[in-house]
XYZ file of C-alpha atoms in Angstrom:
434
model
C 20.303 0.056 -23.384
C 19.430 2.979 -25.098
C 22.858 4.515 -27.153
C 22.169 2.795 -30.260
C 18.700 5.285 -30.176
C 18.943 8.647 -32.101
C 16.291 11.029 -32.909
C 16.181 11.710 -36.868
C 14.867 15.355 -36.207
C 13.654 17.945 -34.042
C 9.968 16.720 -35.009
C 10.634 12.837 -33.962
C 10.807 14.415 -30.138
C 7.467 13.100 -28.461
C 5.273 15.462 -26.497
C 6.582 14.569 -22.507
C 2.802 14.994 -22.012
C 1.389 13.250 -24.362
C 4.128 10.076 -23.603
C 3.696 10.055 -20.094
C -0.212 10.210 -20.043
C 0.218 7.144 -22.498
C 2.399 5.259 -19.979
C -0.321 6.248 -17.286
C -3.250 4.341 -19.203
C -0.416 1.656 -19.890
C 0.619 0.887 -16.810
C -1.053 2.272 -13.840
C -4.897 1.015 -14.465
C -3.532 -3.122 -14.493
C -0.919 -2.163 -11.542
C -3.656 -0.185 -9.470
C -5.611 -4.065 -9.757
C -2.837 -5.207 -8.451
C -2.797 -3.443 -5.444
C -6.253 -3.548 -4.655
C -5.687 -7.428 -4.389
C -2.606 -7.180 -2.601
C -4.103 -4.598 -0.196
C -7.292 -6.512 0.439
C -5.719 -9.968 0.868
C -3.501 -8.691 3.783
C -6.900 -6.528 5.670
C -9.586 -8.734 4.894
C -8.890 -10.177 8.193
C -10.400 -7.363 9.995
C -13.932 -7.861 7.652
C -13.219 -12.204 8.803
C -12.853 -11.221 12.239
C -16.622 -10.292 12.701
C -17.564 -14.247 12.275
C -14.474 -15.652 12.277
C -13.495 -14.785 16.108
C -17.004 -15.720 17.382
C -16.383 -19.281 15.383
C -13.234 -20.031 16.347
C -13.523 -18.469 20.110
C -10.274 -16.279 19.520
C -9.573 -12.996 21.572
C -9.590 -9.248 20.596
C -5.621 -9.946 21.330
C -5.369 -12.889 19.495
C -6.603 -11.249 16.625
C -4.654 -8.020 17.102
C -1.477 -10.297 17.231
C -2.372 -12.561 14.344
C -3.078 -9.472 12.162
C 0.098 -7.637 13.067
C 2.549 -10.962 12.819
C 2.019 -10.527 8.784
C 4.405 -7.582 9.357
C 6.831 -9.645 10.667
C 7.561 -11.971 8.094
C 6.978 -8.837 5.645
C 9.997 -7.000 7.334
C 11.999 -9.616 7.275
C 12.356 -10.372 3.943
C 10.916 -7.015 2.456
C 15.370 -6.439 1.709
C 16.458 -10.202 0.432
C 12.676 -9.796 -1.905
C 13.484 -6.603 -3.713
C 17.742 -7.785 -4.046
C 16.236 -10.184 -6.010
C 13.752 -8.182 -7.553
C 17.166 -6.151 -9.052
C 18.564 -9.430 -10.449
C 15.687 -11.127 -11.936
C 13.473 -8.004 -12.884
C 10.721 -6.669 -11.765
C 7.853 -8.489 -14.156
C 9.312 -11.693 -12.756
C 9.576 -10.893 -9.521
C 6.168 -8.750 -9.009
C 4.089 -12.036 -10.514
C 5.988 -14.601 -8.549
C 4.634 -12.644 -5.327
C 1.047 -12.294 -6.171
C 1.011 -16.030 -7.530
C 2.720 -16.973 -3.917
C 0.548 -14.648 -1.522
C -2.750 -15.603 -3.335
C -2.191 -19.018 -2.505
C -1.314 -17.996 0.849
C -4.353 -15.921 0.988
C -6.574 -18.725 0.190
C -4.758 -21.116 2.556
C -5.734 -18.884 5.537
C -9.778 -20.321 4.647
C -8.218 -23.605 7.001
C -7.242 -21.622 9.948
C -8.679 -23.812 13.027
C -6.336 -22.133 15.915
C -4.592 -19.145 17.236
C -1.150 -21.075 16.049
C -2.332 -21.992 12.685
C -3.322 -18.142 11.983
C -0.329 -16.983 13.679
C 1.821 -19.213 11.251
C 0.073 -18.099 8.151
C -0.247 -14.525 8.951
C 3.345 -14.508 9.048
C 3.669 -17.018 5.737
C 1.131 -14.538 3.951
C 3.827 -11.636 4.638
C 6.890 -13.314 3.656
C 4.527 -13.634 0.695
C 3.883 -10.511 -0.068
C 7.468 -9.147 0.734
C 8.986 -6.565 -1.843
C 5.721 -5.876 -3.178
C 4.693 -2.343 -2.571
C 9.127 -0.874 -2.990
C 8.898 -3.353 -6.083
C 5.818 -1.106 -7.792
C 7.355 2.544 -6.903
C 11.241 1.119 -7.703
C 9.003 0.176 -11.384
C 7.577 3.346 -11.493
C 11.057 4.981 -11.332
C 11.881 3.044 -14.159
C 8.970 4.671 -16.315
C 8.731 8.094 -14.824
C 10.933 11.221 -13.763
C 10.232 13.332 -10.724
C 7.796 15.743 -12.433
C 4.926 12.690 -13.713
C 6.164 10.748 -10.623
C 3.490 11.724 -7.998
C 0.595 11.760 -10.166
C 1.245 7.997 -11.344
C 2.295 6.887 -7.015
C -1.056 8.724 -6.114
C -3.051 6.650 -8.851
C -1.210 3.263 -7.846
C -1.734 4.161 -4.001
C -5.291 4.569 -4.882
C -5.777 0.807 -4.335
C -5.176 1.396 -0.693
C -8.966 3.208 -0.470
C -10.042 1.315 -3.458
C -9.938 -1.886 -1.583
C -12.012 -0.330 1.123
C -14.665 0.858 -1.635
C -14.814 -2.339 -3.467
C -13.015 -5.030 -1.289
C -15.316 -3.721 2.400
C -18.746 -4.489 0.301
C -18.047 -7.472 -1.625
C -16.158 -9.145 1.336
C -19.306 -8.331 3.500
C -21.269 -9.242 0.230
C -19.403 -12.870 0.005
C -19.379 -13.219 4.082
C -23.297 -13.023 4.472
C -24.349 -14.693 1.285
C -21.800 -17.415 1.246
C -22.164 -18.174 4.779
C -22.868 -21.779 5.507
C -22.689 -22.737 1.635
C -21.248 -26.043 1.240
C -20.344 -26.529 5.250
C -17.908 -23.198 5.021
C -18.355 -20.390 6.969
C -18.874 -17.265 4.983
C -15.330 -16.031 6.471
C -13.601 -19.286 4.597
C -15.413 -18.474 1.366
C -13.989 -14.848 1.210
C -10.160 -16.199 1.899
C -10.914 -18.537 -0.840
C -12.272 -16.272 -3.441
C -9.968 -13.390 -2.565
C -6.939 -15.205 -2.496
C -7.951 -17.223 -5.468
C -8.017 -13.910 -7.698
C -4.972 -12.388 -6.792
C -3.233 -15.576 -7.945
C -4.657 -15.211 -11.105
C -3.113 -11.571 -11.483
C -0.402 -12.440 -10.556
C 0.145 -15.506 -13.667
C -1.343 -12.004 -15.804
C 1.405 -10.116 -14.538
C 4.308 -12.778 -16.542
C 2.777 -11.692 -19.881
C 1.377 -8.069 -18.894
C 4.365 -6.358 -17.966
C 7.831 -5.571 -19.291
C 11.006 -5.165 -17.556
C 11.890 -1.519 -18.487
C 11.438 0.993 -21.203
C 13.731 -0.721 -23.404
C 11.943 -3.879 -23.640
C 8.578 -2.411 -24.490
C 7.091 -2.919 -27.365
C 4.632 -0.645 -27.694
C 6.986 2.387 -27.504
C 8.022 3.725 -30.759
C 12.241 4.651 -30.591
C 11.838 8.680 -30.216
C 9.563 7.777 -27.174
C 12.239 5.332 -25.216
C 14.712 7.456 -25.774
C 12.731 10.419 -24.423
C 12.008 8.750 -21.456
C 15.348 6.843 -20.878
C 17.085 11.046 -21.698
C 14.336 12.396 -18.867
C 15.412 9.582 -16.260
C 19.062 10.013 -16.519
C 18.949 13.770 -16.764
C 17.450 13.705 -13.275
C 19.495 10.476 -11.871
C 22.786 12.742 -11.933
C 20.755 15.232 -9.548
C 19.929 12.816 -6.653
C 22.711 12.410 -4.009
C 22.239 8.022 -3.352
C 22.876 5.506 -6.078
C 24.454 2.647 -4.856
C 22.866 -0.121 -2.739
C 25.096 0.828 -0.377
C 24.141 3.721 -0.017
C 20.403 3.166 0.242
C 20.888 1.017 3.046
C 23.143 3.139 5.355
C 22.870 7.070 4.572
C 21.221 8.458 7.581
C 18.949 10.123 5.186
C 17.288 7.331 4.046
C 16.370 5.959 8.111
C 15.033 9.498 8.571
C 12.587 9.047 6.205
C 12.045 5.155 7.172
C 11.386 6.423 10.502
C 8.714 9.363 8.817
C 7.268 6.411 7.488
C 6.916 4.414 10.328
C 4.811 6.839 12.007
C 2.320 7.190 9.669
C 1.949 3.687 8.730
C 1.032 3.604 12.598
C -2.430 5.171 11.436
C -2.392 3.334 8.629
C -2.964 0.404 9.342
C -5.174 1.451 13.029
C -7.845 2.096 10.343
C -7.367 -0.460 8.406
C -7.460 -3.389 10.563
C -10.006 -1.876 13.233
C -12.351 -0.056 10.704
C -15.107 -2.629 10.634
C -14.493 -2.956 14.138
C -15.309 0.643 15.257
C -18.309 0.649 12.413
C -19.700 -2.548 14.347
C -19.321 -0.980 17.718
C -21.119 2.254 16.772
C -24.265 0.173 16.638
C -23.836 -1.245 13.273
C -23.992 -5.889 13.074
C -24.687 -6.797 9.435
C -21.304 -7.847 8.012
C -23.230 -6.248 4.817
C -23.712 -2.970 6.053
C -20.345 -2.789 7.569
C -18.830 -3.316 4.499
C -20.742 -1.159 2.729
C -20.647 1.969 5.352
C -16.714 1.321 4.661
C -16.705 2.510 1.614
C -17.804 5.797 2.254
C -14.622 6.711 5.073
C -12.195 5.204 1.685
C -13.811 6.967 -0.867
C -12.908 10.061 0.833
C -9.419 9.043 1.053
C -9.362 7.974 -2.544
C -10.613 11.949 -3.133
C -7.916 13.109 -0.738
C -5.388 11.239 -2.412
C -5.824 12.680 -5.818
C -6.610 15.799 -5.065
C -3.147 16.279 -2.884
C -1.062 14.214 -5.273
C -2.003 16.699 -8.270
C -1.385 19.670 -6.209
C 1.489 18.412 -4.901
C 2.429 17.677 -8.685
C 1.841 20.881 -9.908
C 3.530 23.177 -7.254
C 6.070 20.756 -7.033
C 6.145 20.740 -3.636
C 6.416 17.789 -1.131
C 6.492 18.460 2.721
C 3.743 20.507 3.321
C 1.961 18.098 1.223
C 2.863 15.519 3.125
C 2.099 17.092 6.621
C -0.666 18.343 5.928
C -2.784 15.013 5.572
C -0.569 13.924 8.059
C -2.684 16.783 10.762
C -6.126 16.211 9.200
C -5.757 12.296 9.871
C -4.871 13.006 13.554
C -7.449 15.347 14.119
C -10.251 13.272 12.325
C -8.645 10.248 14.673
C -9.384 12.093 18.091
C -12.624 13.005 17.051
C -14.080 9.759 15.531
C -13.338 8.709 19.620
C -15.274 11.602 20.729
C -18.682 10.927 18.839
C -17.453 6.487 19.017
C -21.536 6.196 19.853
C -23.007 7.513 16.956
C -22.821 6.549 13.777
C -23.087 9.578 11.493
C -20.837 11.267 13.879
C -18.330 8.731 13.778
C -18.271 7.770 9.880
C -17.801 11.697 9.212
C -14.966 11.820 11.839
C -13.490 8.492 10.368
C -14.118 9.670 6.393
C -11.312 12.815 7.504
C -9.124 10.426 9.298
C -8.692 8.452 6.076
C -8.623 11.081 3.832
C -5.501 12.641 5.751
C -3.987 9.332 6.851
C -4.355 7.490 3.548
C -2.703 10.744 1.432
C 0.273 9.997 3.364
C 1.334 6.863 1.972
C 1.752 8.044 -1.902
C 3.488 11.647 -0.513
C 5.935 9.902 1.360
C 6.564 7.753 -1.515
C 7.063 11.300 -3.900
C 9.835 12.007 -0.912
C 11.952 9.035 -1.227
C 12.965 8.562 -4.999
C 13.748 12.435 -4.899
C 16.671 11.966 -3.196
C 17.385 8.005 -4.498
C 17.740 6.289 -7.681
C 18.771 2.947 -8.899
C 20.065 0.050 -6.842
C 19.985 2.581 -3.465
C 16.035 3.375 -4.689
C 15.503 -0.156 -4.742
C 17.079 -1.182 -1.162
C 16.101 2.383 0.219
C 12.485 1.823 -0.449
C 12.492 -1.593 1.115
C 14.358 -0.361 4.004
C 11.618 2.267 4.775
C 9.099 -0.625 3.773
C 10.440 -2.936 6.757
C 10.570 -0.316 8.789
C 6.826 0.635 8.367
C 6.171 -3.272 8.134
C 6.903 -2.820 12.042
C 4.415 -0.161 13.036
C 1.625 -2.634 10.826
C 2.587 -5.220 14.183
C 2.753 -2.765 17.029
C -0.454 -1.094 15.637
C -3.413 -3.694 15.379
C -2.002 -5.703 18.203
C -1.961 -2.392 20.235
C -5.567 -2.017 19.448
C -6.287 -5.207 20.618
C -4.505 -5.086 23.641
C -6.133 -1.411 24.546
C -9.472 -3.263 23.804
C -9.029 -6.451 25.832
C -7.761 -4.360 28.749
C -10.338 -1.683 28.948
C -12.884 -2.492 26.705
C -12.747 0.545 23.998
C -10.094 1.132 21.446
C -10.800 5.209 22.197
C -7.145 5.356 24.003
C -5.132 3.251 21.304
C -6.787 4.926 18.369
C -5.712 8.617 19.919
C -2.163 6.816 20.760
C -2.342 6.769 16.813
C -3.253 10.024 15.806
C 0.166 11.151 18.128
C 1.765 9.113 16.037
C 0.818 11.028 13.061
C 1.440 14.397 14.534
C 5.128 13.000 15.275
C 5.651 11.717 11.463
C 4.558 15.462 10.420
C 7.170 16.829 12.080
C 9.492 14.535 10.941
C 8.942 15.525 7.266
C 10.550 19.188 8.039
C 14.180 17.392 8.616
C 14.144 16.613 4.740
C 15.497 19.785 3.244
C 13.192 21.399 1.010
C 16.082 21.541 -1.633
C 16.257 18.136 -2.244
C 12.246 16.918 -1.843
C 10.399 19.514 -3.695
C 10.964 18.150 -7.347
């Protein structure tokens, strides 16, 4: 692909820090906005719940099942989606994913029965399947591991940013547009946020490049430097083929680790608005504004840990410690649940620890995977993590219906973070600390 490129002089070799800084500025802001839209469309049902359950007479269990069934469709189509992506190229497939999930998300405004709720949430999972592993795979095309931790953390900052931006915006839409033209606030929220994702999907087709060679905004010397760095790194990785990405015991271990981390992640994502409301805050706009506080703490934590992980070239402790912090934060939030200020402080600690686990996990898998193995292995890990996304909200909904409190369910989620932290150390340091 780049065999025809040659450097004509030593002076032509680009400075690595400058070059990869340029790549970060070109790719990450747009991908970050896309991920904010994706994650918001996935979890905005947590805000819709504040009005929707009363309007449609849904129980907490119905909500929990509907929130979780998204991940059944997501898990079933994750690997097929990435297999198609390898053939079509990331640009077309990422754009297709965003257009279809945006349209399905907007269609959530038409939910009237539990069955229509389940069906549309399932279809939303099918539409979005493959998005995160496609982006993480896309980053492996452009960034060697020495720069990928920062790139991954910046991209996955979309999770807390969707809370910082999306929480207040969702609360504002639900409050300001309530009964406008005969539609409820939650219906307007689904429509507006879904169409925004669709628009971004169209932009993908024109803005993204499939690979380094097709990037017209890079010089030949810059292309050669990136390609050489990626190729040199690939020779040190043990897994290369698509079959290895699906069958290796090392990949299954990584997938199991991710399962336990996502249990905590989605517990926070789907239930944070409810937990804040149950502490005494009733207005949807105020709930939305308060959810921005834990996500701001998470954004700071993700940046600092990602930067430290790249600088020290250490991955395991930078993943295990945030998981431990997240578990402690969840446990304390249960103990002080009736005090809004203390509960919010504890949830901020929990969010900072739990959400930091996600970008740090995505520095582990590419350390042992390359090429087709990376695409398939990341898809497998995300599929198994998606099962946790189904179990987590359903478990909390069932516990709340059965006991009147989410506390015991939140403690279970904290325990899953501790299990994930322990599994991290089954990955040899010599493979992942790069």
